[in-house]
Amino acid sequence: MQNVRGVTIETLYSASQIADRNTELAKAIFESRYQNLLVVAVLKGSFVFAADLIRAMHKTGLSPEMEFISVSSYGGGTTAGALRLLRDIDTDPQERDILLIDDILESGRTLAFIKERLISRGAHRVEIAVLLDKPGKRRAEIRADHVGFTCPDHFVVGYGMDKGHAFRELPFVGIVKDQ
Ligand code: IMP
Ligand code: MG
């Protein structure tokens, strides 16, 4: 338990649990034998996870290129509203092996939208790494290839993830207890 901004946050995954899991994920990514790998982090929530994961990947001997993409959803993740591309990658995805990194796979609409877009632009192989999978809320037909933790249906913050732009700095993943 921690008090941040007058709010009680209960630790769900500690910094050391996350670090250990990142090492395992990096190993699995290495063993996936991606060719000429382009890593694409989905902003904003994945920025801390992506920063740690690419450095764990470096320790396995991988040397990917790195890009960023940003998508906004109207009406939240559970409605069928349109998704809009806010920032595209600068690299041509044609014939590339791409690893998408995101914080949470929830409805799946965000990652399905980005994955389909990269495939339609000619990417050779598009796979997904997420810190957290919340399978209970899936709407789109999509699965992650690399999952840090399968997460209960709580709203979580920290390690890059926010509530109203706050709590991204927390080094652990936590659940907001009192509203
Ligand atoms: P979806 O898979 O299209 O529903 O989008 C999942 C995105 O919603 C994640 O990348 C987060 O940005 C956001 N999100 C979902 N659940 C949470 C949460 O518990 N805390 C913070 N952000 C969340
Ligand atoms: Mg996100």
PDB file of C-alpha atoms and ligand atoms in Angstrom:
ATOM      1  CA  MET A   1       0.000   0.000   0.000  1.00  0.00           C
ATOM      2  CA  GLN A   2       1.170   3.504  -0.815  1.00  0.00           C
ATOM      3  CA  ASN A   3      -0.412   6.905  -0.585  1.00  0.00           C
ATOM      4  CA  VAL A   4       0.093   9.013  -3.715  1.00  0.00           C
ATOM      5  CA  ARG A   5      -1.733  12.302  -4.301  1.00  0.00           C
ATOM      6  CA  GLY A   6      -3.971  11.464  -1.348  1.00  0.00           C
ATOM      7  CA  VAL A   7      -5.036   8.188  -2.950  1.00  0.00           C
ATOM      8  CA  THR A   8      -4.307   4.688  -1.648  1.00  0.00           C
ATOM      9  CA  ILE A   9      -2.628   2.453  -4.213  1.00  0.00           C
ATOM     10  CA  GLU A  10      -2.327  -1.270  -3.603  1.00  0.00           C
ATOM     11  CA  THR A  11       0.599  -2.989  -5.296  1.00  0.00           C
ATOM     12  CA  LEU A  12      -0.469  -5.594  -7.838  1.00  0.00           C
ATOM     13  CA  TYR A  13       2.923  -6.275  -9.475  1.00  0.00           C
ATOM     14  CA  SER A  14       6.054  -4.991  -7.754  1.00  0.00           C
ATOM     15  CA  ALA A  15       9.028  -3.410  -9.524  1.00  0.00           C
ATOM     16  CA  SER A  16      11.133  -6.528  -8.960  1.00  0.00           C
ATOM     17  CA  GLN A  17       8.372  -8.881 -10.186  1.00  0.00           C
ATOM     18  CA  ILE A  18       8.106  -6.778 -13.343  1.00  0.00           C
ATOM     19  CA  ALA A  19      11.890  -6.712 -13.843  1.00  0.00           C
ATOM     20  CA  ASP A  20      12.089 -10.519 -13.521  1.00  0.00           C
ATOM     21  CA  ARG A  21       9.219 -10.964 -15.972  1.00  0.00           C
ATOM     22  CA  ASN A  22      10.828  -8.549 -18.468  1.00  0.00           C
ATOM     23  CA  THR A  23      13.958 -10.718 -18.475  1.00  0.00           C
ATOM     24  CA  GLU A  24      11.822 -13.778 -19.281  1.00  0.00           C
ATOM     25  CA  LEU A  25       9.866 -11.907 -21.969  1.00  0.00           C
ATOM     26  CA  ALA A  26      13.081 -10.710 -23.610  1.00  0.00           C
ATOM     27  CA  LYS A  27      14.331 -14.298 -23.749  1.00  0.00           C
ATOM     28  CA  ALA A  28      11.087 -15.449 -25.399  1.00  0.00           C
ATOM     29  CA  ILE A  29      11.313 -12.548 -27.858  1.00  0.00           C
ATOM     30  CA  PHE A  30      14.897 -13.537 -28.683  1.00  0.00           C
ATOM     31  CA  GLU A  31      13.761 -17.124 -29.238  1.00  0.00           C
ATOM     32  CA  SER A  32      11.030 -15.931 -31.625  1.00  0.00           C
ATOM     33  CA  ARG A  33      13.774 -15.295 -34.224  1.00  0.00           C
ATOM     34  CA  TYR A  34      12.407 -12.056 -35.643  1.00  0.00           C
ATOM     35  CA  GLN A  35      14.406 -10.856 -38.650  1.00  0.00           C
ATOM     36  CA  ASN A  36      15.544  -7.222 -38.928  1.00  0.00           C
ATOM     37  CA  LEU A  37      13.221  -6.406 -36.029  1.00  0.00           C
ATOM     38  CA  LEU A  38      11.317  -3.133 -35.769  1.00  0.00           C
ATOM     39  CA  VAL A  39       9.837  -2.512 -32.321  1.00  0.00           C
ATOM     40  CA  VAL A  40       6.807  -0.194 -32.260  1.00  0.00           C
ATOM     41  CA  ALA A  41       5.716   1.160 -28.881  1.00  0.00           C
ATOM     42  CA  VAL A  42       2.091   2.266 -28.592  1.00  0.00           C
ATOM     43  CA  LEU A  43       2.020   5.635 -26.835  1.00  0.00           C
ATOM     44  CA  LYS A  44       1.491   6.737 -24.227  1.00  0.00           C
ATOM     45  CA  GLY A  45       0.948   3.954 -21.696  1.00  0.00           C
ATOM     46  CA  SER A  46       3.677   1.607 -22.923  1.00  0.00           C
ATOM     47  CA  PHE A  47       6.607   4.027 -22.624  1.00  0.00           C
ATOM     48  CA  VAL A  48       8.029   2.689 -19.339  1.00  0.00           C
ATOM     49  CA  PHE A  49       7.487  -0.983 -20.218  1.00  0.00           C
ATOM     50  CA  ALA A  50       8.972  -0.478 -23.686  1.00  0.00           C
ATOM     51  CA  ALA A  51      12.023   1.298 -22.250  1.00  0.00           C
ATOM     52  CA  ASP A  52      12.706  -1.578 -19.861  1.00  0.00           C
ATOM     53  CA  LEU A  53      11.853  -4.340 -22.329  1.00  0.00           C
ATOM     54  CA  ILE A  54      14.154  -3.107 -25.107  1.00  0.00           C
ATOM     55  CA  ARG A  55      17.029  -2.928 -22.600  1.00  0.00           C
ATOM     56  CA  ALA A  56      16.250  -6.475 -21.444  1.00  0.00           C
ATOM     57  CA  MET A  57      16.223  -7.429 -25.136  1.00  0.00           C
ATOM     58  CA  HIS A  58      19.655  -5.849 -25.572  1.00  0.00           C
ATOM     59  CA  LYS A  59      21.000  -8.197 -22.895  1.00  0.00           C
ATOM     60  CA  THR A  60      19.900 -11.177 -25.031  1.00  0.00           C
ATOM     61  CA  GLY A  61      21.888  -9.788 -27.983  1.00  0.00           C
ATOM     62  CA  LEU A  62      18.959  -8.289 -29.900  1.00  0.00           C
ATOM     63  CA  SER A  63      19.432  -4.924 -31.620  1.00  0.00           C
ATOM     64  CA  PRO A  64      16.023  -3.762 -32.913  1.00  0.00           C
ATOM     65  CA  GLU A  65      15.047  -0.472 -34.469  1.00  0.00           C
ATOM     66  CA  MET A  66      12.527   1.494 -32.402  1.00  0.00           C
ATOM     67  CA  GLU A  67       9.442   3.459 -33.414  1.00  0.00           C
ATOM     68  CA  PHE A  68       6.363   4.977 -31.804  1.00  0.00           C
ATOM     69  CA  ILE A  69       2.704   5.084 -32.751  1.00  0.00           C
ATOM     70  CA  SER A  70      -0.264   6.770 -31.119  1.00  0.00           C
ATOM     71  CA  VAL A  71      -3.970   6.077 -31.550  1.00  0.00           C
ATOM     72  CA  SER A  72      -6.976   7.680 -29.908  1.00  0.00           C
ATOM     73  CA  SER A  73     -10.295   5.986 -29.329  1.00  0.00           C
ATOM     74  CA  TYR A  74     -13.604   7.767 -29.161  1.00  0.00           C
ATOM     75  CA  GLY A  75     -15.974   6.684 -26.414  1.00  0.00           C
ATOM     76  CA  GLY A  76     -13.541   4.457 -24.520  1.00  0.00           C
ATOM     77  CA  GLY A  77     -12.283   0.958 -25.125  1.00  0.00           C
ATOM     78  CA  THR A  78     -15.547  -0.928 -24.815  1.00  0.00           C
ATOM     79  CA  THR A  79     -17.692   0.879 -27.384  1.00  0.00           C
ATOM     80  CA  ALA A  80     -17.488   0.311 -31.113  1.00  0.00           C
ATOM     81  CA  GLY A  81     -16.417   3.901 -31.825  1.00  0.00           C
ATOM     82  CA  ALA A  82     -13.859   4.814 -34.440  1.00  0.00           C
ATOM     83  CA  LEU A  83     -10.135   4.737 -33.793  1.00  0.00           C
ATOM     84  CA  ARG A  84      -7.998   7.561 -35.063  1.00  0.00           C
ATOM     85  CA  LEU A  85      -4.294   7.535 -35.811  1.00  0.00           C
ATOM     86  CA  LEU A  86      -2.654  10.433 -33.934  1.00  0.00           C
ATOM     87  CA  ARG A  87       0.954   9.668 -34.776  1.00  0.00           C
ATOM     88  CA  ASP A  88       2.209   7.156 -37.327  1.00  0.00           C
ATOM     89  CA  ILE A  89       5.604   5.457 -37.525  1.00  0.00           C
ATOM     90  CA  ASP A  90       8.185   7.142 -39.764  1.00  0.00           C
ATOM     91  CA  THR A  91       9.617   3.822 -40.972  1.00  0.00           C
ATOM     92  CA  ASP A  92       8.220   1.921 -43.966  1.00  0.00           C
ATOM     93  CA  PRO A  93       6.801  -1.331 -42.489  1.00  0.00           C
ATOM     94  CA  GLN A  94       6.999  -3.162 -45.849  1.00  0.00           C
ATOM     95  CA  GLU A  95       8.568  -6.640 -45.469  1.00  0.00           C
ATOM     96  CA  ARG A  96       9.476  -5.924 -41.836  1.00  0.00           C
ATOM     97  CA  ASP A  97       9.118  -8.118 -38.765  1.00  0.00           C
ATOM     98  CA  ILE A  98       7.408  -5.891 -36.216  1.00  0.00           C
ATOM     99  CA  LEU A  99       6.912  -6.301 -32.480  1.00  0.00           C
ATOM    100  CA  LEU A 100       4.162  -4.067 -31.112  1.00  0.00           C
ATOM    101  CA  ILE A 101       4.602  -3.170 -27.441  1.00  0.00           C
ATOM    102  CA  ASP A 102       1.653  -1.979 -25.392  1.00  0.00           C
ATOM    103  CA  ASP A 103       0.769  -1.685 -21.730  1.00  0.00           C
ATOM    104  CA  ILE A 104      -2.592  -3.476 -21.671  1.00  0.00           C
ATOM    105  CA  LEU A 105      -4.545  -5.666 -24.051  1.00  0.00           C
ATOM    106  CA  GLU A 106      -8.146  -5.114 -23.014  1.00  0.00           C
ATOM    107  CA  SER A 107     -10.889  -4.923 -25.680  1.00  0.00           C
ATOM    108  CA  GLY A 108      -8.117  -5.495 -28.216  1.00  0.00           C
ATOM    109  CA  ARG A 109      -9.478  -2.824 -30.529  1.00  0.00           C
ATOM    110  CA  THR A 110      -6.364  -0.629 -30.355  1.00  0.00           C
ATOM    111  CA  LEU A 111      -3.896  -3.390 -31.160  1.00  0.00           C
ATOM    112  CA  ALA A 112      -6.168  -4.995 -33.770  1.00  0.00           C
ATOM    113  CA  PHE A 113      -6.434  -1.623 -35.536  1.00  0.00           C
ATOM    114  CA  ILE A 114      -2.653  -1.063 -35.503  1.00  0.00           C
ATOM    115  CA  LYS A 115      -1.798  -4.643 -36.464  1.00  0.00           C
ATOM    116  CA  GLU A 116      -4.214  -4.668 -39.421  1.00  0.00           C
ATOM    117  CA  ARG A 117      -2.856  -1.333 -40.593  1.00  0.00           C
ATOM    118  CA  LEU A 118       0.758  -2.574 -40.540  1.00  0.00           C
ATOM    119  CA  ILE A 119      -0.168  -5.789 -42.347  1.00  0.00           C
ATOM    120  CA  SER A 120      -2.087  -3.866 -45.011  1.00  0.00           C
ATOM    121  CA  ARG A 121       1.009  -1.693 -45.482  1.00  0.00           C
ATOM    122  CA  GLY A 122       3.012  -4.830 -46.268  1.00  0.00           C
ATOM    123  CA  ALA A 123       4.618  -5.848 -42.979  1.00  0.00           C
ATOM    124  CA  HIS A 124       5.919  -9.423 -43.105  1.00  0.00           C
ATOM    125  CA  ARG A 125       5.246 -10.466 -39.499  1.00  0.00           C
ATOM    126  CA  VAL A 126       3.472  -8.460 -36.803  1.00  0.00           C
ATOM    127  CA  GLU A 127       3.475  -9.790 -33.233  1.00  0.00           C
ATOM    128  CA  ILE A 128       2.432  -8.290 -29.928  1.00  0.00           C
ATOM    129  CA  ALA A 129       4.034  -7.942 -26.487  1.00  0.00           C
ATOM    130  CA  VAL A 130       1.923  -6.551 -23.652  1.00  0.00           C
ATOM    131  CA  LEU A 131       2.701  -6.099 -19.992  1.00  0.00           C
ATOM    132  CA  LEU A 132      -0.865  -6.951 -18.974  1.00  0.00           C
ATOM    133  CA  ASP A 133      -3.573  -9.033 -20.606  1.00  0.00           C
ATOM    134  CA  LYS A 134      -7.154  -8.531 -19.423  1.00  0.00           C
ATOM    135  CA  PRO A 135      -8.859 -11.350 -21.364  1.00  0.00           C
ATOM    136  CA  GLY A 136     -12.236 -10.774 -19.676  1.00  0.00           C
ATOM    137  CA  LYS A 137     -12.949  -7.646 -21.703  1.00  0.00           C
ATOM    138  CA  ARG A 138     -11.909  -8.730 -25.195  1.00  0.00           C
ATOM    139  CA  ARG A 139     -14.018  -7.413 -28.100  1.00  0.00           C
ATOM    140  CA  ALA A 140     -11.695  -7.812 -31.085  1.00  0.00           C
ATOM    141  CA  GLU A 141     -10.302 -11.124 -32.281  1.00  0.00           C
ATOM    142  CA  ILE A 142      -6.685 -10.703 -31.267  1.00  0.00           C
ATOM    143  CA  ARG A 143      -4.179 -12.303 -28.937  1.00  0.00           C
ATOM    144  CA  ALA A 144      -0.791 -11.249 -27.634  1.00  0.00           C
ATOM    145  CA  ASP A 145       2.262 -13.337 -28.468  1.00  0.00           C
ATOM    146  CA  HIS A 146       4.137 -12.243 -25.337  1.00  0.00           C
ATOM    147  CA  VAL A 147       2.266 -11.461 -22.100  1.00  0.00           C
ATOM    148  CA  GLY A 148       3.832 -10.185 -18.882  1.00  0.00           C
ATOM    149  CA  PHE A 149       0.929 -10.920 -16.571  1.00  0.00           C
ATOM    150  CA  THR A 150      -2.687 -12.004 -17.029  1.00  0.00           C
ATOM    151  CA  CYS A 151      -4.418  -9.331 -15.032  1.00  0.00           C
ATOM    152  CA  PRO A 152      -7.701  -9.355 -13.096  1.00  0.00           C
ATOM    153  CA  ASP A 153     -10.364  -6.873 -14.246  1.00  0.00           C
ATOM    154  CA  HIS A 154      -9.198  -3.954 -12.100  1.00  0.00           C
ATOM    155  CA  PHE A 155      -8.328  -0.466 -13.255  1.00  0.00           C
ATOM    156  CA  VAL A 156      -4.566  -0.309 -12.786  1.00  0.00           C
ATOM    157  CA  VAL A 157      -2.048   2.524 -12.742  1.00  0.00           C
ATOM    158  CA  GLY A 158       1.711   2.953 -12.604  1.00  0.00           C
ATOM    159  CA  TYR A 159       4.659   1.739 -14.676  1.00  0.00           C
ATOM    160  CA  GLY A 160       3.519   4.094 -17.453  1.00  0.00           C
ATOM    161  CA  MET A 161      -0.219   3.627 -16.991  1.00  0.00           C
ATOM    162  CA  ASP A 162      -2.364   6.536 -15.899  1.00  0.00           C
ATOM    163  CA  LYS A 163      -5.593   7.696 -14.424  1.00  0.00           C
ATOM    164  CA  GLY A 164      -6.259  11.210 -15.710  1.00  0.00           C
ATOM    165  CA  HIS A 165      -2.579  11.595 -16.698  1.00  0.00           C
ATOM    166  CA  ALA A 166      -1.419  10.858 -13.141  1.00  0.00           C
ATOM    167  CA  PHE A 167       0.467   7.921 -11.579  1.00  0.00           C
ATOM    168  CA  ARG A 168       2.566   7.075 -14.655  1.00  0.00           C
ATOM    169  CA  GLU A 169       5.754   7.547 -12.596  1.00  0.00           C
ATOM    170  CA  LEU A 170       5.062   4.735 -10.128  1.00  0.00           C
ATOM    171  CA  PRO A 171       7.726   2.023 -10.488  1.00  0.00           C
ATOM    172  CA  PHE A 172       5.119  -0.707  -9.811  1.00  0.00           C
ATOM    173  CA  VAL A 173       1.637  -1.602 -11.124  1.00  0.00           C
ATOM    174  CA  GLY A 174      -1.075  -0.826  -8.605  1.00  0.00           C
ATOM    175  CA  ILE A 175      -4.819  -0.693  -8.065  1.00  0.00           C
ATOM    176  CA  VAL A 176      -6.426   2.599  -6.998  1.00  0.00           C
ATOM    177  CA  LYS A 177      -8.323   1.765  -3.809  1.00  0.00           C
ATOM    178  CA  ASP A 178     -10.280   4.868  -2.778  1.00  0.00           C
ATOM    179  CA  GLN A 179     -11.859   7.172  -5.342  1.00  0.00           C
TER     180      GLN A 179
HETATM  181  P1  IMP B   1      -8.104  -1.780 -25.840  1.00  0.00           P
HETATM  182  O1  IMP B   1      -7.417  -3.117 -25.816  1.00  0.00           O
HETATM  183  O2  IMP B   1      -8.331  -1.237 -27.218  1.00  0.00           O
HETATM  184  O3  IMP B   1      -9.360  -1.788 -25.009  1.00  0.00           O
HETATM  185  O4  IMP B   1      -7.155  -0.684 -25.211  1.00  0.00           O
HETATM  186  C1  IMP B   1      -6.431  -0.909 -24.060  1.00  0.00           C
HETATM  187  C2  IMP B   1      -5.866   0.437 -23.666  1.00  0.00           C
HETATM  188  O5  IMP B   1      -6.776   1.041 -22.733  1.00  0.00           O
HETATM  189  C3  IMP B   1      -4.557   0.294 -22.934  1.00  0.00           C
HETATM  190  O6  IMP B   1      -3.461   0.403 -23.811  1.00  0.00           O
HETATM  191  C4  IMP B   1      -4.610   1.459 -21.965  1.00  0.00           C
HETATM  192  O7  IMP B   1      -4.133   2.624 -22.585  1.00  0.00           O
HETATM  193  C5  IMP B   1      -6.070   1.602 -21.661  1.00  0.00           C
HETATM  194  N1  IMP B   1      -6.424   0.875 -20.435  1.00  0.00           N
HETATM  195  C6  IMP B   1      -7.150  -0.248 -20.351  1.00  0.00           C
HETATM  196  N2  IMP B   1      -7.265  -0.662 -19.074  1.00  0.00           N
HETATM  197  C7  IMP B   1      -6.573   0.226 -18.328  1.00  0.00           C
HETATM  198  C8  IMP B   1      -6.280   0.319 -16.918  1.00  0.00           C
HETATM  199  O8  IMP B   1      -6.678  -0.514 -16.075  1.00  0.00           O
HETATM  200  N3  IMP B   1      -5.507   1.372 -16.530  1.00  0.00           N
HETATM  201  C9  IMP B   1      -5.028   2.293 -17.413  1.00  0.00           C
HETATM  202  N4  IMP B   1      -5.266   2.234 -18.739  1.00  0.00           N
HETATM  203  C10 IMP B   1      -6.035   1.212 -19.192  1.00  0.00           C
HETATM  204 MG    MG B   2      -2.703   2.392 -24.493  1.00  0.00          MG
END
